[in-house]
Amino acid sequence: MSTLIRGGTVVNADQTFRADVYCEDGVIKAVGPDLDAPAGARIVDAGGAYVMPGGIDPHTHMELPFMGTIASEDFFTGTAAGLAGGNTLIIDFVIPNPQQSLLEAYQSWRQKAGKAAGDYSFHVAVTWWSDQVEQEMGVLTRDHGVNSFKHFMAYKNAIMVEDDVLMKSFRRCLELGAVPTVHAENGEVVYLMQKALLEAGITGPEGHSLSRPAEVEGEAANRAIAIAGLVGSPVYIVHVSCKESLDAIARARAAGQRVFGEVLAQHLVVDDSVYRSGDWLQAAGHVMSPPFRPKHHQEALWAGLMNGTAQTTATDHCCFCADQKAMGRDDFTKIPNGTAGIEDRMAVLWSEGVRKGRLTPQEFVAVTSANCAQIFNIYPRRGRIAVGSDAALVVWDPNATRTISAKTSHQNVDFNVFEGLEVTGTCAVTVSNGKVVWENGQLDVEQGAGNYIPRPTFPVVYDAVKLRNELARPSPVAREPSAHVTP
Ligand code: URQ
Ligand code: ZN
Ligand code: ZN
């Protein structure tokens, strides 16, 4: 299959230039002006539009079993909705039950993802610790293209891990050349605040927000960063939602520590007033963790993306319909946590970011695709329009408008936190594996067409602990200045 995208302006994270793009057998074969295409090639007219690397969403949970139910979006409908929005790769999460083999869980998630319409990869969560976990992390990196491991500091009595596991697992990640990532909220404090609120008779969705204030996230982010610093590993903080976490990341990065921050499109535009709407279902539809914050955190998050404190954007796409959210009708701690975003992330980032002068088109490519590809070691296979890169790209119409609504979305969920938001800038065409899968508002996808994208580990170039010990060794006793040195 061959496709020629003609007449567009190519935008990479570091360059913008007029060029045609020719793809064949799922790979970009030529980038340049006035390209010819062989007979039979699909021609896509990109005149007046941008040709950009397909979006990478590093944080999704398709058909996740969670809080007594299963997320309503599956790998087919979720990746298809992503393709409609310009997203050509998801990094989802294998989340083993505590005491479950990581490998067994990985195989189960690989089986579920087999129906995907678009490409996918996996972080694997470390939800418990043993010699077996340590050993299986090695197998996953060596044999299965996993180079990132997730740690939940929240969700006590479920998938939360304590600091000792963070220390051991971060150390193991360093040994393997893998990236540890964390959901940073202090699960012990959340648990106590939940109990206190329920005892005080606060059972509605507003209790969710009250039980996990920004300080609870900032403390955990700071703690994860401190532990990573002691170990010498990098650390990637997912769904950074508040200034407190950004400040912790900025301090660490200023000190030369390798810390990354991810921001959700939802937290950039929605604030905590949604929990005080008086409409239970509306408020419950916004229950996710971390919760939506007071408005001033949004400008901090935008600043974090603009100044490089945060590098990636994501959605944490984890969908629950009204009947599922109603499980917590009498107790907010039972409302399944999660919201949707995979179809709208790119348009929200363009409309609220680029159109409002916060991001340049190149910075848009960086935070929706290229930075993520680099952090998780699949650049320039992904995250760049270049010869040899995968033919996973979008033709972006910077001026087209649409109004976001659950009613017109391709996502398999009856709620959208961006409901009614008019966005300027939409995905006109999506090419996935070299095939046009979205054009003229129509999806042309098939179950199972998505590929698993393995992510290689990074070279292990030093033993941080040994290095740290060497650096910490007391300097030799200061020598007397030798006689010949004149004062
Ligand atoms: O915490 C997460 O990232 C998963 C369980 C999705 N739910 C959520 O509220 N973010
Ligand atoms: Zn999370
Ligand atoms: Zn998540």
Coordinates of C-alpha atoms and ligand atoms in Angstrom, one line a residue:
M1 CA 0.0 0.0 0.0
S2 CA 1.3 3.4 -0.9
T3 CA 0.1 6.9 0.0
L4 CA 1.3 10.3 -1.1
I5 CA 0.4 13.2 1.2
R6 CA 0.8 16.2 -1.1
G7 CA 0.9 20.0 -0.7
G8 CA 1.2 20.2 3.1
T9 CA 3.6 21.9 5.5
V10 CA 5.5 19.3 7.6
V11 CA 5.8 20.2 11.3
N12 CA 8.3 18.3 13.5
A13 CA 9.3 19.3 17.0
D14 CA 12.4 21.0 15.7
Q15 CA 11.5 22.1 12.1
T16 CA 8.6 23.3 9.9
F17 CA 8.9 23.1 6.1
R18 CA 6.9 22.7 3.0
A19 CA 7.1 19.1 1.7
D20 CA 5.2 16.1 0.3
V21 CA 5.3 12.8 2.2
Y22 CA 5.4 9.5 0.5
C23 CA 4.6 6.3 2.4
E24 CA 4.9 2.7 1.4
D25 CA 4.4 -0.5 3.3
G26 CA 3.8 1.4 6.5
V27 CA 7.0 3.4 6.4
I28 CA 7.8 7.0 5.3
K29 CA 9.9 6.5 2.1
A30 CA 10.4 10.1 0.9
V31 CA 9.9 13.6 2.3
G32 CA 10.4 16.6 -0.1
P33 CA 8.8 19.0 -2.5
D34 CA 6.9 17.9 -5.6
L35 CA 7.1 14.2 -5.1
D36 CA 5.7 11.8 -7.7
A37 CA 3.7 8.7 -6.7
P38 CA 3.6 5.3 -8.4
A39 CA 0.3 4.4 -10.2
G40 CA -2.3 3.3 -7.7
A41 CA -0.9 5.3 -4.8
R42 CA -3.6 6.9 -2.6
I43 CA -3.2 10.7 -3.0
V44 CA -4.1 12.9 0.0
D45 CA -4.4 16.6 -0.5
A46 CA -2.8 18.4 2.4
G47 CA -2.9 21.8 0.9
G48 CA -3.2 24.5 3.5
A49 CA -2.8 22.0 6.3
Y50 CA 0.0 20.7 8.5
V51 CA 1.5 17.2 8.2
M52 CA 2.5 16.1 11.7
P53 CA 3.6 12.9 13.5
G54 CA 0.6 11.0 14.8
G55 CA -0.2 11.7 18.5
I56 CA 1.1 9.4 21.2
D57 CA -1.1 9.1 24.3
P58 CA 1.2 7.6 27.0
H59 CA -1.6 7.1 29.5
T60 CA -4.8 5.0 28.7
H61 CA -6.8 2.3 30.4
M62 CA -8.8 0.4 27.8
E63 CA -11.2 -2.2 29.3
L64 CA -9.5 -1.8 32.7
P65 CA -11.1 -3.9 35.5
F66 CA -11.3 -1.3 38.3
M67 CA -13.3 -0.6 41.5
G68 CA -15.7 -3.5 40.8
T69 CA -16.4 -2.9 37.2
I70 CA -14.7 -2.7 33.8
A71 CA -13.9 0.5 31.8
S72 CA -16.5 0.8 29.0
E73 CA -13.9 1.5 26.3
D74 CA -12.2 -1.5 24.8
F75 CA -9.0 -1.6 22.7
F76 CA -10.9 -1.5 19.4
T77 CA -13.3 1.3 20.1
G78 CA -10.7 3.3 22.1
T79 CA -7.9 3.1 19.5
A80 CA -10.4 3.8 16.7
A81 CA -11.6 6.9 18.6
G82 CA -8.0 8.0 19.0
L83 CA -7.4 7.6 15.3
A84 CA -10.4 9.9 14.7
G85 CA -8.7 12.5 16.9
G86 CA -5.2 12.2 15.4
N87 CA -3.7 9.8 17.9
T88 CA -1.8 6.9 16.3
L89 CA -0.3 5.2 19.4
I90 CA -1.5 4.5 22.9
I91 CA 0.7 3.3 25.8
D92 CA -1.7 1.5 28.0
F93 CA -1.1 -0.2 31.4
V94 CA -0.8 -3.8 32.4
I95 CA -2.0 -3.7 36.0
P96 CA -1.4 -7.1 37.8
N97 CA -3.4 -7.8 40.9
P98 CA -1.1 -7.9 44.0
Q99 CA 0.5 -11.4 44.1
Q100 CA -0.2 -11.9 40.4
S101 CA 2.6 -12.7 38.0
L102 CA 3.6 -9.7 36.0
L103 CA 4.2 -11.9 33.0
E104 CA 0.8 -13.6 33.3
A105 CA -0.9 -10.2 33.5
Y106 CA 1.1 -9.0 30.5
Q107 CA 0.0 -11.9 28.4
S108 CA -3.6 -11.3 29.4
W109 CA -3.4 -7.6 28.4
R110 CA -1.7 -8.6 25.1
Q111 CA -4.7 -10.9 24.4
K112 CA -7.2 -8.1 25.1
A113 CA -5.4 -5.6 22.9
G114 CA -5.4 -8.0 19.9
K115 CA -8.6 -6.3 18.7
A116 CA -7.0 -2.9 18.6
A117 CA -7.6 -0.8 15.5
G118 CA -4.6 1.4 16.2
D119 CA -1.1 0.7 17.5
Y120 CA -0.5 0.1 21.2
S121 CA 2.3 -0.5 23.7
F122 CA 2.3 -1.2 27.5
H123 CA 3.7 0.1 30.8
V124 CA 3.6 -2.6 33.4
A125 CA 2.5 -1.8 36.9
V126 CA 4.5 -3.1 39.9
T127 CA 1.7 -3.6 42.4
W128 CA 3.6 -5.9 44.8
W129 CA 7.2 -7.0 45.4
S130 CA 9.1 -10.3 45.5
D131 CA 12.1 -11.9 43.9
Q132 CA 9.7 -13.1 41.3
V133 CA 8.6 -9.6 40.5
E134 CA 12.2 -8.5 40.2
Q135 CA 13.0 -11.4 37.9
E136 CA 9.9 -10.9 35.7
M137 CA 10.7 -7.2 35.2
G138 CA 13.9 -8.4 33.6
V139 CA 12.0 -10.8 31.3
L140 CA 9.6 -8.1 30.3
T141 CA 12.4 -5.8 29.3
R142 CA 14.5 -8.4 27.6
D143 CA 11.8 -10.3 25.7
H144 CA 8.7 -8.2 25.4
G145 CA 9.7 -4.6 24.7
V146 CA 8.6 -3.1 28.0
N147 CA 10.8 -0.2 29.1
S148 CA 8.6 1.4 31.7
F149 CA 7.1 0.3 35.0
K150 CA 4.2 2.1 36.8
H151 CA 3.8 2.5 40.6
F152 CA 0.6 3.6 42.3
M153 CA 1.2 5.6 45.5
A154 CA -2.6 5.9 45.8
Y155 CA -5.5 3.3 46.1
K156 CA -4.7 1.9 49.5
N157 CA -5.9 -1.7 50.0
A158 CA -5.9 -2.2 46.3
I159 CA -2.9 -1.5 44.0
M160 CA -1.0 1.0 46.2
V161 CA 2.7 0.3 47.0
E162 CA 4.7 1.6 49.9
D163 CA 8.0 3.5 49.7
D164 CA 10.1 0.3 50.2
V165 CA 8.7 -1.1 46.9
L166 CA 9.3 2.2 45.2
M167 CA 13.0 2.0 46.3
K168 CA 13.5 -1.6 45.2
S169 CA 11.6 -1.2 41.9
F170 CA 13.3 2.1 41.0
R171 CA 16.6 0.4 41.6
R172 CA 15.6 -2.5 39.4
C173 CA 14.5 0.0 36.7
L174 CA 17.9 1.6 36.8
E175 CA 19.6 -1.8 36.5
L176 CA 17.4 -2.6 33.5
G177 CA 17.6 0.8 31.7
A178 CA 13.8 1.2 32.2
V179 CA 11.8 4.3 33.3
P180 CA 9.8 4.1 36.5
T181 CA 6.6 6.1 36.4
V182 CA 4.3 7.0 39.4
H183 CA 0.7 7.9 40.2
A184 CA 1.6 10.4 42.9
E185 CA -1.0 10.8 45.6
N186 CA -0.5 10.0 49.3
G187 CA -2.8 7.0 49.5
E188 CA -2.7 6.8 53.3
V189 CA -3.8 10.4 53.7
V190 CA -6.5 10.1 51.1
Y191 CA -7.8 7.0 52.9
L192 CA -8.1 8.8 56.2
M193 CA -9.6 11.9 54.6
Q194 CA -12.2 9.7 52.8
K195 CA -13.2 8.1 56.1
A196 CA -13.4 11.5 57.9
L197 CA -15.6 13.0 55.1
L198 CA -18.0 10.0 55.1
E199 CA -18.2 10.1 58.9
A200 CA -19.1 13.8 58.5
G201 CA -21.9 12.8 56.2
I202 CA -20.3 14.0 53.0
T203 CA -21.1 11.2 50.5
G204 CA -21.4 13.1 47.2
P205 CA -18.8 13.5 44.4
E206 CA -17.6 16.7 46.1
G207 CA -16.1 14.4 48.8
H208 CA -13.8 12.9 46.2
S209 CA -12.3 16.3 45.4
L210 CA -12.1 17.2 49.1
S211 CA -10.4 13.9 50.1
R212 CA -7.4 14.5 47.7
P213 CA -6.3 18.1 47.8
A214 CA -3.3 19.3 45.8
E215 CA -1.0 19.0 48.8
V216 CA -1.6 15.2 48.9
E217 CA -0.4 15.0 45.3
G218 CA 2.5 17.4 45.8
E219 CA 3.8 15.5 48.8
A220 CA 3.8 12.2 46.9
A221 CA 5.4 13.7 43.9
N222 CA 8.2 15.1 46.0
R223 CA 8.6 11.8 47.8
A224 CA 8.8 9.8 44.6
I225 CA 11.4 12.3 43.2
A226 CA 13.4 12.1 46.4
I227 CA 13.5 8.3 46.3
A228 CA 14.4 8.3 42.6
G229 CA 17.2 10.8 43.5
L230 CA 18.6 8.5 46.2
V231 CA 18.5 5.5 43.8
G232 CA 19.8 7.5 40.9
S233 CA 17.0 6.5 38.6
P234 CA 14.8 8.7 36.4
V235 CA 11.2 9.1 37.4
Y236 CA 8.1 10.1 35.3
I237 CA 5.2 11.6 37.2
V238 CA 1.9 10.8 35.4
H239 CA -1.1 13.1 35.4
V240 CA 0.5 16.1 37.1
S241 CA -2.5 18.2 38.1
C242 CA -1.3 20.9 40.4
K243 CA 1.3 23.6 41.0
E244 CA 2.7 21.7 44.0
S245 CA 3.7 18.8 41.8
L246 CA 5.1 21.0 39.1
D247 CA 7.2 22.9 41.7
A248 CA 8.6 19.6 43.0
I249 CA 9.5 18.6 39.4
A250 CA 11.0 22.0 38.7
R251 CA 13.2 22.0 41.8
A252 CA 14.5 18.5 40.9
R253 CA 15.2 19.3 37.3
A254 CA 16.9 22.6 38.3
A255 CA 19.2 20.4 40.5
G256 CA 20.0 18.2 37.5
Q257 CA 17.7 15.3 38.4
R258 CA 16.1 13.4 35.5
V259 CA 12.4 13.9 36.2
F260 CA 9.6 14.0 33.7
G261 CA 6.0 15.4 34.0
E262 CA 2.9 14.4 32.1
V263 CA -0.2 16.7 32.0
L264 CA -3.7 15.5 31.0
A265 CA -5.7 17.6 28.5
Q266 CA -8.6 17.4 30.9
H267 CA -6.7 19.1 33.8
L268 CA -5.7 21.9 31.4
V269 CA -9.2 23.1 30.8
V270 CA -11.6 21.8 33.5
D271 CA -11.6 23.0 37.1
D272 CA -13.1 21.8 40.4
S273 CA -16.3 23.8 40.1
V274 CA -17.7 20.7 38.3
Y275 CA -18.0 19.0 41.7
R276 CA -20.3 21.7 42.9
S277 CA -22.8 21.8 40.0
G278 CA -25.6 20.3 42.1
D279 CA -26.1 17.6 39.4
W280 CA -24.9 14.3 41.0
L281 CA -24.3 12.6 37.6
Q282 CA -22.5 15.6 36.1
A283 CA -20.3 15.7 39.2
A284 CA -19.7 12.0 39.3
G285 CA -18.8 12.0 35.6
H286 CA -15.8 14.2 36.6
V287 CA -14.6 11.9 39.3
M288 CA -11.1 10.9 38.5
S289 CA -7.8 10.9 40.3
P290 CA -6.1 13.3 40.7
P291 CA -9.4 15.3 40.8
F292 CA -10.0 18.5 38.9
R293 CA -8.4 21.4 40.7
P294 CA -9.1 25.1 41.5
K295 CA -8.7 27.2 38.3
H296 CA -5.3 28.7 39.2
H297 CA -3.6 25.3 38.7
Q298 CA -4.5 25.4 35.0
E299 CA -2.2 28.3 34.3
A300 CA 0.5 26.6 36.2
L301 CA 0.1 23.5 34.1
W302 CA 0.2 25.5 30.9
A303 CA 3.3 27.2 32.1
G304 CA 4.8 23.8 32.9
L305 CA 4.3 22.7 29.3
M306 CA 5.6 26.0 28.0
N307 CA 8.7 26.1 30.1
G308 CA 9.7 22.5 29.9
T309 CA 8.9 21.4 33.4
A310 CA 6.3 19.0 32.0
Q311 CA 7.1 17.3 28.7
T312 CA 4.1 15.2 27.6
T313 CA 0.4 15.4 27.5
A314 CA -2.0 12.4 27.9
T315 CA -5.6 11.6 28.7
D316 CA -5.7 8.8 31.3
H317 CA -8.6 7.6 29.1
C318 CA -10.5 5.4 31.5
C319 CA -14.2 5.4 30.7
F320 CA -17.2 4.6 32.9
C321 CA -20.9 5.2 31.9
A322 CA -23.6 6.6 34.0
D323 CA -24.8 3.3 35.3
Q324 CA -21.2 2.5 36.4
K325 CA -20.7 5.9 38.1
A326 CA -24.0 5.3 39.9
M327 CA -22.2 2.5 41.9
G328 CA -21.1 5.3 44.2
R329 CA -24.5 7.0 44.5
D330 CA -24.4 6.8 48.3
D331 CA -20.6 6.8 48.8
F332 CA -18.2 8.8 46.7
T333 CA -15.3 6.4 47.4
K334 CA -17.3 3.8 45.3
I335 CA -17.6 6.0 42.2
P336 CA -15.3 4.4 39.6
N337 CA -12.5 6.9 38.9
G338 CA -11.8 7.9 35.4
T339 CA -12.7 10.2 32.4
A340 CA -12.4 10.1 28.7
G341 CA -10.1 12.1 26.4
I342 CA -8.4 10.1 23.7
E343 CA -10.4 11.6 20.8
D344 CA -10.2 15.2 21.9
R345 CA -6.7 15.6 23.4
M346 CA -5.0 16.9 20.2
A347 CA -7.8 19.3 19.3
V348 CA -7.9 20.7 22.8
L349 CA -4.2 21.2 22.9
W350 CA -4.3 22.9 19.5
S351 CA -7.3 25.1 20.2
E352 CA -6.4 26.0 23.8
G353 CA -2.7 25.9 23.3
V354 CA -1.6 26.9 19.8
R355 CA -4.6 29.1 18.9
K356 CA -4.2 31.0 22.2
G357 CA -0.5 31.5 21.8
R358 CA 0.7 29.2 24.5
L359 CA 2.3 26.7 22.2
T360 CA 3.9 26.9 18.8
P361 CA 3.0 24.2 16.2
Q362 CA 6.4 22.7 16.9
E363 CA 5.8 22.7 20.6
F364 CA 2.4 21.1 20.0
V365 CA 4.2 18.2 18.2
A366 CA 6.7 18.0 21.0
V367 CA 4.1 17.7 23.8
T368 CA 1.7 15.5 21.9
S369 CA 4.2 13.1 20.3
A370 CA 7.9 13.7 20.0
N371 CA 8.8 14.1 23.7
C372 CA 6.9 11.0 24.6
A373 CA 8.6 9.1 21.9
Q374 CA 12.0 10.2 23.2
I375 CA 11.3 9.5 26.9
F376 CA 10.0 6.0 26.1
N377 CA 12.8 5.3 23.5
I378 CA 10.8 4.9 20.2
Y379 CA 12.1 8.1 18.6
P380 CA 12.4 8.7 15.6
R381 CA 10.4 5.6 14.7
R382 CA 7.6 7.6 16.2
G383 CA 7.3 11.3 16.9
R384 CA 8.9 12.5 13.7
I385 CA 8.1 12.9 10.0
A386 CA 11.3 11.5 8.4
V387 CA 12.4 8.9 6.0
G388 CA 12.4 5.6 7.8
S389 CA 9.9 6.7 10.4
D390 CA 6.6 4.8 10.7
A391 CA 3.8 6.0 8.5
A392 CA 1.8 7.1 11.5
L393 CA 0.9 10.7 10.8
V394 CA -1.9 13.3 10.7
V395 CA -3.0 16.0 8.3
W396 CA -4.0 18.7 10.7
D397 CA -6.5 21.4 9.6
P398 CA -5.6 24.4 11.8
N399 CA -8.8 26.3 11.0
A400 CA -11.6 23.7 11.0
T401 CA -13.9 23.9 14.0
R402 CA -16.1 21.4 15.9
T403 CA -18.0 21.3 19.1
I404 CA -17.1 18.4 21.4
S405 CA -20.0 16.2 22.6
A406 CA -20.4 12.7 23.9
K407 CA -23.3 12.4 21.4
T408 CA -21.0 12.8 18.3
S409 CA -17.9 11.2 19.8
H410 CA -16.5 7.8 18.7
Q411 CA -15.6 7.0 22.3
N412 CA -17.6 4.3 23.9
V413 CA -18.9 6.3 26.8
D414 CA -21.9 8.5 27.5
F415 CA -20.0 11.4 29.1
N416 CA -17.4 13.9 28.0
V417 CA -15.7 16.4 30.3
F418 CA -15.1 18.7 27.3
E419 CA -18.9 18.7 26.5
G420 CA -19.9 21.8 24.5
L421 CA -16.3 23.1 24.1
E422 CA -15.8 24.5 20.6
V423 CA -12.3 23.7 19.3
T424 CA -10.5 25.2 16.4
G425 CA -8.0 22.9 14.8
T426 CA -9.0 19.3 14.0
C427 CA -7.6 16.2 12.5
A428 CA -8.6 16.0 8.8
V429 CA -6.8 12.8 7.9
T430 CA -5.1 10.1 9.9
V431 CA -2.6 7.6 8.4
S432 CA -1.9 4.5 10.5
N433 CA 0.5 1.8 9.3
G434 CA 0.5 3.6 6.0
K435 CA -3.2 3.4 5.5
V436 CA -5.7 6.3 5.5
V437 CA -8.0 5.3 8.5
W438 CA -9.7 8.7 9.0
E439 CA -10.8 11.1 6.3
N440 CA -13.8 13.3 5.6
G441 CA -15.1 12.5 9.1
Q442 CA -15.2 8.8 8.4
L443 CA -13.3 6.0 10.1
D444 CA -12.0 3.2 7.9
V445 CA -10.6 0.9 10.6
E446 CA -10.6 -2.8 11.3
Q447 CA -10.3 -4.9 14.4
G448 CA -6.8 -6.3 14.9
A449 CA -5.1 -3.9 12.4
G450 CA -3.2 -2.3 15.3
N451 CA 0.3 -3.4 16.0
Y452 CA 2.1 -3.9 19.3
I453 CA 5.0 -1.4 19.5
P454 CA 7.9 -2.7 21.6
R455 CA 10.0 -0.2 23.4
P456 CA 13.7 -1.0 23.9
T457 CA 15.5 -0.3 27.2
F458 CA 18.1 2.4 27.5
P459 CA 21.8 1.6 27.7
V460 CA 22.8 1.0 31.4
V461 CA 25.9 3.2 31.5
Y462 CA 26.5 3.5 35.2
D463 CA 25.7 2.1 38.5
A464 CA 24.2 5.1 40.3
V465 CA 24.7 3.7 43.7
K466 CA 28.3 2.9 43.1
L467 CA 28.7 6.2 41.4
R468 CA 27.1 8.0 44.3
N469 CA 29.3 6.2 46.8
E470 CA 32.4 7.3 44.8
L471 CA 31.2 10.9 44.6
A472 CA 30.4 10.8 48.3
R473 CA 33.8 9.5 49.3
P474 CA 35.4 12.2 51.5
S475 CA 37.9 14.1 49.4
P476 CA 41.5 13.3 50.3
V477 CA 43.0 15.3 53.1
A478 CA 43.8 18.7 51.7
R479 CA 47.5 18.6 50.8
E480 CA 49.8 21.3 52.1
P481 CA 50.5 23.6 49.2
S482 CA 53.8 22.5 47.7
A483 CA 56.8 24.7 48.5
H484 CA 57.3 26.0 45.0
V485 CA 53.8 27.6 44.9
T486 CA 54.3 31.2 45.7
P487 CA 51.5 32.8 47.7
Ligands
URQ1 O1 -5.4 6.3 38.5 C1 -5.4 6.0 37.3 O2 -4.7 6.5 36.5 C2 -6.4 5.0 36.7 C3 -6.9 4.0 37.7 C4 -7.6 5.7 36.0 N1 -8.4 6.5 36.9 C5 -8.2 7.8 37.3 O3 -9.0 8.3 38.0 N2 -7.2 8.4 36.9
ZN2 ZN -3.4 7.3 38.0
ZN3 ZN -4.2 6.1 34.8

